Short mmCIF file of C-alpha atoms in Angstrom, two decimals:
data_model
loop_
_atom_site.label_atom_id
_atom_site.label_comp_id
_atom_site.label_asym_id
_atom_site.label_seq_id
_atom_site.Cartn_x
_atom_site.Cartn_y
_atom_site.Cartn_z
CA ASP N 5 -43.21 -196.66 -151.40
CA SER N 6 -40.24 -196.51 -149.02
CA GLY N 7 -38.74 -199.79 -150.22
CA VAL N 8 -39.08 -201.34 -146.76
CA THR N 9 -41.46 -204.29 -146.66
CA GLN N 10 -43.19 -205.83 -143.67
CA THR N 11 -45.28 -208.96 -143.38
CA PRO N 12 -47.94 -209.66 -142.42
CA LYS N 13 -49.96 -206.46 -142.62
CA HIS N 14 -52.42 -207.63 -140.01
CA LEU N 15 -52.18 -210.27 -137.32
CA ILE N 16 -54.90 -211.32 -134.93
CA THR N 17 -54.03 -213.76 -132.18
CA ALA N 18 -54.91 -214.75 -128.64
CA THR N 19 -53.28 -213.99 -125.33
CA GLY N 20 -50.41 -216.30 -124.49
CA GLN N 21 -49.53 -216.96 -128.11
CA ARG N 22 -46.31 -216.25 -129.99
CA VAL N 23 -45.99 -214.39 -133.31
CA THR N 24 -43.20 -213.43 -135.68
CA LEU N 25 -43.12 -210.19 -137.63
CA ARG N 26 -40.86 -209.93 -140.65
CA CYS N 27 -39.09 -206.97 -142.19
CA SER N 28 -37.01 -206.57 -145.34
CA PRO N 29 -34.97 -203.36 -145.43
CA ARG N 30 -34.35 -201.19 -148.48
CA SER N 31 -31.80 -202.61 -150.86
CA GLY N 32 -28.34 -201.89 -149.50
CA ASP N 33 -29.43 -200.74 -146.06
CA LEU N 34 -27.59 -202.51 -143.29
CA SER N 35 -29.42 -201.03 -140.32
CA VAL N 36 -32.87 -202.12 -139.17
CA TYR N 37 -34.92 -200.57 -136.39
CA TRP N 38 -38.12 -201.78 -134.75
CA TYR N 39 -40.67 -199.41 -133.25
CA GLN N 40 -43.97 -199.97 -131.48
CA GLN N 41 -46.87 -197.54 -131.85
CA SER N 42 -49.65 -197.98 -129.33
CA LEU N 43 -52.48 -195.69 -128.30
CA ASP N 44 -51.32 -195.23 -124.72
CA GLN N 45 -47.52 -195.28 -125.18
CA GLY N 46 -47.15 -193.51 -128.50
CA LEU N 47 -44.14 -194.40 -130.63
CA GLN N 48 -41.35 -196.23 -128.87
CA PHE N 49 -38.04 -197.58 -130.07
CA LEU N 50 -37.61 -201.29 -129.42
CA ILE N 51 -34.34 -202.49 -130.91
CA GLN N 52 -31.77 -201.84 -133.63
CA TYR N 53 -29.61 -204.18 -135.67
CA TYR N 54 -26.68 -203.33 -137.88
CA ASN N 55 -25.38 -205.91 -140.33
CA GLY N 56 -26.58 -208.80 -138.21
CA GLU N 57 -25.49 -207.48 -134.83
CA GLU N 58 -27.61 -205.91 -132.14
CA ARG N 59 -26.66 -202.23 -131.91
CA ALA N 60 -29.08 -200.70 -129.43
CA LYS N 61 -31.99 -201.65 -127.22
CA GLY N 62 -34.86 -199.50 -126.17
CA ASN N 63 -38.03 -200.28 -124.27
CA ILE N 64 -38.20 -203.86 -125.41
CA LEU N 65 -39.83 -206.38 -123.12
CA GLU N 66 -38.04 -209.61 -122.22
CA ARG N 67 -40.89 -211.48 -123.94
CA PHE N 68 -39.82 -209.84 -127.19
CA SER N 69 -36.72 -210.69 -129.18
CA ALA N 70 -35.36 -209.91 -132.60
CA GLN N 71 -32.65 -210.92 -134.99
CA GLN N 72 -31.21 -209.87 -138.31
CA PHE N 73 -30.24 -212.55 -140.78
CA PRO N 74 -27.31 -212.70 -143.23
CA ASP N 75 -29.59 -211.52 -146.06
CA LEU N 76 -30.33 -208.49 -143.80
CA HIS N 77 -34.00 -209.18 -143.27
CA SER N 78 -35.11 -208.99 -139.65
CA GLU N 79 -37.67 -210.73 -137.52
CA LEU N 80 -39.33 -209.54 -134.34
CA ASN N 81 -40.61 -212.33 -132.13
CA LEU N 82 -43.31 -211.59 -129.59
CA SER N 83 -44.19 -214.30 -127.10
CA SER N 84 -46.62 -214.82 -124.21
CA LEU N 85 -48.71 -212.11 -125.76
CA GLU N 86 -50.85 -209.87 -123.61
CA LEU N 87 -53.73 -207.57 -124.49
CA GLY N 88 -51.42 -204.59 -124.03
CA ASP N 89 -49.14 -205.80 -126.81
CA SER N 90 -51.78 -204.84 -129.36
CA ALA N 91 -50.13 -202.14 -131.44
CA LEU N 92 -48.73 -201.17 -134.79
CA TYR N 93 -45.17 -202.44 -135.18
CA PHE N 94 -42.94 -200.58 -137.58
CA CYS N 95 -39.67 -201.58 -139.09
CA ALA N 96 -37.35 -198.92 -140.49
CA SER N 97 -34.03 -199.06 -142.28
CA SER N 98 -31.36 -196.49 -142.81
CA SER N 99 -28.82 -195.88 -145.49
CA ARG N 100 -25.52 -197.63 -145.64
CA ALA N 101 -22.52 -195.36 -145.23
CA THR N 102 -19.03 -196.20 -146.36
CA SER N 103 -17.80 -195.51 -142.85
CA GLY N 104 -19.99 -198.30 -141.53
CA ILE N 105 -22.05 -195.92 -139.45
CA PRO N 106 -25.75 -195.70 -140.35
CA THR N 107 -26.67 -192.39 -141.85
CA ASP N 108 -29.38 -190.36 -140.29
CA THR N 109 -32.57 -190.88 -142.22
CA GLN N 110 -34.79 -193.83 -141.44
CA TYR N 111 -37.35 -195.08 -143.94
CA PHE N 112 -40.35 -196.92 -142.63
CA GLY N 113 -42.24 -199.96 -143.76
CA PRO N 114 -46.05 -200.00 -143.79
CA GLY N 115 -46.21 -201.64 -140.35
CA THR N 116 -47.81 -204.77 -138.96
CA ARG N 117 -50.98 -204.27 -136.99
CA LEU N 118 -51.10 -206.77 -134.15
CA THR N 119 -54.35 -207.40 -132.34
CA VAL N 120 -54.27 -209.61 -129.26
CA LEU N 121 -57.67 -210.87 -128.16
CA ALA K 11 -32.21 -188.54 -121.68
CA GLN K 12 -33.56 -186.74 -124.67
CA THR K 13 -37.22 -185.80 -124.85
CA VAL K 14 -39.41 -184.39 -127.59
CA THR K 15 -42.54 -182.34 -126.88
CA GLN K 16 -45.35 -181.48 -129.25
CA SER K 17 -47.72 -179.28 -127.31
CA GLN K 18 -50.48 -179.08 -129.93
CA PRO K 19 -52.55 -182.30 -129.98
CA GLU K 20 -54.62 -180.93 -132.88
CA MET K 21 -54.42 -178.07 -135.35
CA SER K 22 -56.75 -177.03 -138.13
CA VAL K 23 -56.17 -174.81 -141.13
CA GLN K 24 -58.14 -173.64 -144.12
CA GLU K 25 -57.11 -175.12 -147.44
CA ALA K 26 -54.45 -172.95 -149.17
CA GLU K 27 -53.51 -171.25 -145.91
CA THR K 28 -50.29 -171.63 -143.92
CA VAL K 29 -49.97 -173.54 -140.66
CA THR K 30 -47.12 -174.00 -138.21
CA LEU K 31 -46.68 -177.05 -135.99
CA SER K 32 -44.53 -176.71 -132.90
CA CYS K 33 -41.90 -179.01 -131.47
CA THR K 34 -39.42 -178.56 -128.67
CA TYR K 35 -36.78 -180.97 -127.51
CA ASP K 36 -34.35 -181.41 -124.71
CA THR K 37 -30.82 -182.71 -125.16
CA SER K 38 -27.28 -182.20 -123.94
CA GLU K 39 -25.83 -183.30 -127.27
CA SER K 40 -24.46 -180.76 -129.70
CA ASP K 41 -24.66 -182.85 -132.85
CA TYR K 42 -27.96 -184.46 -133.76
CA TYR K 43 -30.69 -184.67 -136.39
CA LEU K 44 -34.32 -183.66 -136.23
CA PHE K 45 -37.14 -184.92 -138.40
CA TRP K 46 -40.78 -184.38 -139.17
CA TYR K 47 -42.71 -187.44 -140.23
CA LYS K 48 -46.26 -187.54 -141.54
CA GLN K 49 -48.66 -190.38 -140.78
CA PRO K 50 -51.83 -190.27 -142.92
CA PRO K 51 -54.85 -192.47 -142.22
CA SER K 52 -53.09 -195.31 -144.05
CA ARG K 53 -50.72 -195.34 -140.99
CA GLN K 54 -47.65 -195.29 -143.25
CA MET K 55 -44.84 -193.22 -141.69
CA ILE K 56 -43.57 -190.79 -144.32
CA LEU K 57 -40.52 -188.57 -143.98
CA VAL K 58 -41.41 -184.93 -144.56
CA ILE K 59 -38.21 -183.06 -143.78
CA ARG K 60 -34.98 -183.34 -141.81
CA GLN K 61 -32.57 -180.90 -140.24
CA GLU K 62 -28.96 -181.41 -139.23
CA ALA K 63 -28.19 -179.55 -136.03
CA TYR K 64 -24.82 -178.33 -137.31
CA LYS K 65 -26.48 -176.52 -140.21
CA GLN K 66 -27.68 -173.01 -139.50
CA GLN K 67 -29.80 -172.86 -142.62
CA ASN K 68 -33.37 -174.02 -142.17
CA ALA K 69 -34.36 -177.03 -144.27
CA THR K 70 -36.97 -176.65 -147.00
CA GLU K 71 -38.81 -179.21 -149.09
CA ASN K 72 -41.28 -177.64 -151.50
CA ARG K 73 -44.21 -176.37 -149.38
CA PHE K 74 -42.63 -177.62 -146.15
CA SER K 75 -40.04 -175.67 -144.22
CA VAL K 76 -38.71 -175.65 -140.70
CA ASN K 77 -37.75 -172.97 -138.23
CA PHE K 78 -34.83 -174.46 -136.33
CA GLN K 79 -33.77 -172.53 -133.25
CA LYS K 80 -30.91 -174.52 -131.73
CA ALA K 81 -30.40 -172.37 -128.65
CA ALA K 82 -34.09 -172.47 -127.84
CA LYS K 83 -34.27 -176.18 -128.76
CA SER K 84 -37.20 -175.52 -131.00
CA PHE K 85 -38.02 -177.14 -134.34
CA SER K 86 -41.30 -176.03 -135.90
CA LEU K 87 -42.76 -177.14 -139.21
CA LYS K 88 -44.41 -174.68 -141.55
CA ILE K 89 -46.74 -175.94 -144.24
CA SER K 90 -47.57 -173.40 -146.92
CA ASP K 91 -50.54 -173.56 -149.30
CA SER K 92 -52.11 -176.37 -147.27
CA GLN K 93 -53.75 -179.10 -149.32
CA LEU K 94 -56.35 -181.69 -148.40
CA GLY K 95 -53.70 -184.37 -148.78
CA ASP K 96 -51.70 -182.79 -145.96
CA ALA K 97 -54.28 -183.97 -143.42
CA ALA K 98 -52.44 -186.42 -141.17
CA MET K 99 -50.69 -186.90 -137.84
CA TYR K 100 -47.36 -185.13 -137.80
CA PHE K 101 -44.59 -186.41 -135.58
CA CYS K 102 -41.45 -184.59 -134.59
CA ALA K 103 -38.49 -186.90 -133.95
CA TYR K 104 -34.97 -186.56 -132.60
CA ARG K 105 -32.21 -188.89 -133.66
CA SER K 106 -30.04 -189.70 -130.73
CA ALA K 107 -26.37 -190.58 -130.77
CA GLY K 108 -27.46 -194.20 -130.69
CA TYR K 109 -29.31 -193.61 -133.96
CA GLN K 110 -32.77 -194.56 -132.74
CA LEU K 111 -35.55 -192.01 -133.02
CA ILE K 112 -37.19 -190.37 -130.02
CA TRP K 113 -40.68 -189.22 -130.83
CA GLY K 114 -43.07 -186.51 -129.85
CA ALA K 115 -46.71 -187.35 -129.13
CA GLY K 116 -47.85 -186.05 -132.50
CA THR K 117 -50.11 -183.28 -133.80
CA LYS K 118 -53.25 -184.09 -135.76
CA LEU K 119 -53.58 -181.68 -138.67
CA ILE K 120 -57.06 -181.06 -140.06
CA ILE K 121 -57.48 -179.29 -143.39
CA LYS K 122 -60.76 -177.47 -143.87
CA PRO K 123 -61.95 -177.25 -147.49
#
């Protein structure tokens, strides 16, 4: 158990709908990362938050957005869903460092499997 | 931009034998981290081992060790005394200066009893 939790584990929805994926980082971790794992694209970085602020953006679609709340949990919002959005979505967190810079190792949650029908 | 290449889509090894998974990467950075993650059928992403680029000594974690060749930009994973529980997808990852991970395509490891 990495200490990172994600809900729900599975999500089945229809095209055009909107869903919210939730992630709670390990206790004390300030940095949260979202990744998408799909069959055709492999693992891709979506977005990173550090202590409530967006730190980096990867291949995240405009239909997708995320935020990190004061209690450090994060939510990934996916809207106007398409069949191609079906994937496993991972959240990861990394250790807090006294310097304020995330340390190197990311620990992953169990993922949310999204199926768009 | 950094890239990570795993050229072996699938590898198989006899139980108790040793297997090496290959990974190469491309970067212009001098300071970075490399990782191997394991993804069993449960789909959980589990950290296996990490290597700091500034360290010359190869990382070791029990039966898992790496061969880090910085000049060649190579980072292979050696699994000794393979066990049935080692069967999984193995991903090589590079941590960029922006902290996000850049992933290889993965190698499926099959353990033959």
